[in-house]
Amino acid sequence: MRPITLDMNGFASFREATTIDFTDADFFALVGPTGSGKSTVIDAMTFALYGSVPRWGRKGMVSLALAPTTGRATVRLVFEVEDQRYVVARELRRVGVQVSQRAVTLERVTGRDGPTQVLAGDLAGVAEAVERLLGLSYEDFCQCVVLPQGQFADFLHATPKDRQEILLRLLGAEHYREMMVRANQRASEAGQRADALDETLATFADATQQSQDAAAEAQTTLERLAERTEEARPRIEAADRELTSAENELEALERERTALAAVRIPADVAGLDAGLSAARAAAQQAAAAERDALAADQAARAGLAAGPRRAPLELARQRRAERGQRAAGLPKAKLDLGRLNTQSARAETAVTEAAAALEALRGQRELAAGSASAAEQRVRDLDGER
């Protein structure tokens, strides 16, 4: 860390605004009579960085930083770390008899005199950032950089362990100690693992050459069995697929058989058959009546021709009257005959269609029964093969 400028206003004995420029100073010494403020300059730099001063006796005490006749004090330090410039500033305020820090910031300067970037803006953040930049805690800074008056011997009289800790932090060699700790941990873990392996090897005392040969032979047998299993796997999978297909086909046939079993002869077939028979009988009766009428007419004509003159005429008149009556009833008989013929044709068509449907359903049922039997036999065969 290299100081560049230090600005003080109302800090300790510097009641007025004061600026100390270290820009061109590679080495410097602060000289002057006692009480002239030499130590206060070092205190101001330490306070700007860490917010406390070692010679005040207690970390965190800030009441002595404010001049007795002022109510506000500011300290601003510009410093460089690895050719990067930073600015840290703190402000003190007096409220009654209490003195406290009101504002603190740490900024990074872009270039030499360029704009700044705020890195931290509170007490804890600035303290952490400063320790990270300088690589020193407040205690290490006070013992190694700004030893207070009369406390130079503290470092020399510190215990070897404390001096080692301080020097390790100063030289940045703490990673060597971390390496030692990790190496010791790995050595301990390796030792524990070696002990565990020794115990495991002790349990393998019966691992003779004969048992190894037997194990190798068993392994070979298992490998061959695995190969045979892999070879048989496609056939087993094909059989499973065929079995699934047969089961699906069987289910379809079962559904068809159920549907066929539900088929019934229409309920009006008997009625249609009876109607057909009645129509045929009526048609036959009408035909017989027509034949009788024709025969009677012919006989009447013949009798009229062979009988006396009046008698034939009377007979002819009677026959003609009968013929007229029968001729008058003949259209109705023909209509009845046509209607009966139509009903007979419909009945015959319905009976034929019902018989054909019945025969088809019987054939389908027989085919479904045969397919179901074949599917059941195929399922049993596939189950046996599986």
CSV table of N, CA, C and O in Angstrom, one decimal, residues 2-5 20-26 85:
chain,number,residue,atom,x,y,z
A,2,ARG,N,0.6,2.2,-0.9
A,2,ARG,CA,1.4,3.4,-1.0
A,2,ARG,C,0.4,4.6,-0.9
A,2,ARG,O,-0.5,4.8,-1.7
A,3,PRO,N,0.6,5.5,0.2
A,3,PRO,CA,-0.3,6.7,0.3
A,3,PRO,C,0.0,7.7,-0.8
A,3,PRO,O,1.2,7.9,-1.2
A,4,ILE,N,-1.0,8.3,-1.2
A,4,ILE,CA,-0.9,9.4,-2.3
A,4,ILE,C,-1.2,10.7,-1.6
A,4,ILE,O,-0.3,11.6,-1.6
A,5,THR,N,-2.4,10.9,-1.1
A,5,THR,CA,-2.7,12.2,-0.4
A,5,THR,C,-3.6,11.9,0.8
A,5,THR,O,-4.3,10.9,0.8
A,20,ILE,N,-2.0,16.6,3.1
A,20,ILE,CA,-0.6,16.1,3.0
A,20,ILE,C,-0.4,15.3,1.8
A,20,ILE,O,-1.1,14.3,1.5
A,21,ASP,N,0.6,15.7,0.9
A,21,ASP,CA,0.8,15.1,-0.4
A,21,ASP,C,2.0,14.2,-0.3
A,21,ASP,O,3.1,14.7,0.0
A,22,PHE,N,1.8,12.9,-0.6
A,22,PHE,CA,2.9,11.9,-0.6
A,22,PHE,C,3.3,11.5,-2.0
A,22,PHE,O,4.0,10.5,-2.2
A,23,THR,N,2.8,12.2,-3.0
A,23,THR,CA,3.0,11.8,-4.4
A,23,THR,C,4.4,11.5,-4.8
A,23,THR,O,4.8,10.5,-5.3
A,24,ASP,N,5.3,12.4,-4.5
A,24,ASP,CA,6.7,12.3,-5.0
A,24,ASP,C,7.6,11.8,-3.9
A,24,ASP,O,8.9,11.9,-4.0
A,25,ALA,N,7.1,11.3,-2.8
A,25,ALA,CA,7.9,10.9,-1.7
A,25,ALA,C,8.1,9.4,-1.7
A,25,ALA,O,7.1,8.6,-1.5
A,26,ASP,N,9.3,8.9,-2.0
A,26,ASP,CA,9.6,7.5,-1.9
A,26,ASP,C,9.9,7.1,-0.4
A,26,ASP,O,9.4,6.1,0.1
A,85,ARG,N,-5.4,2.7,-8.0
A,85,ARG,CA,-5.7,3.8,-7.0
A,85,ARG,C,-7.1,3.7,-6.4
A,85,ARG,O,-8.1,3.4,-7.1
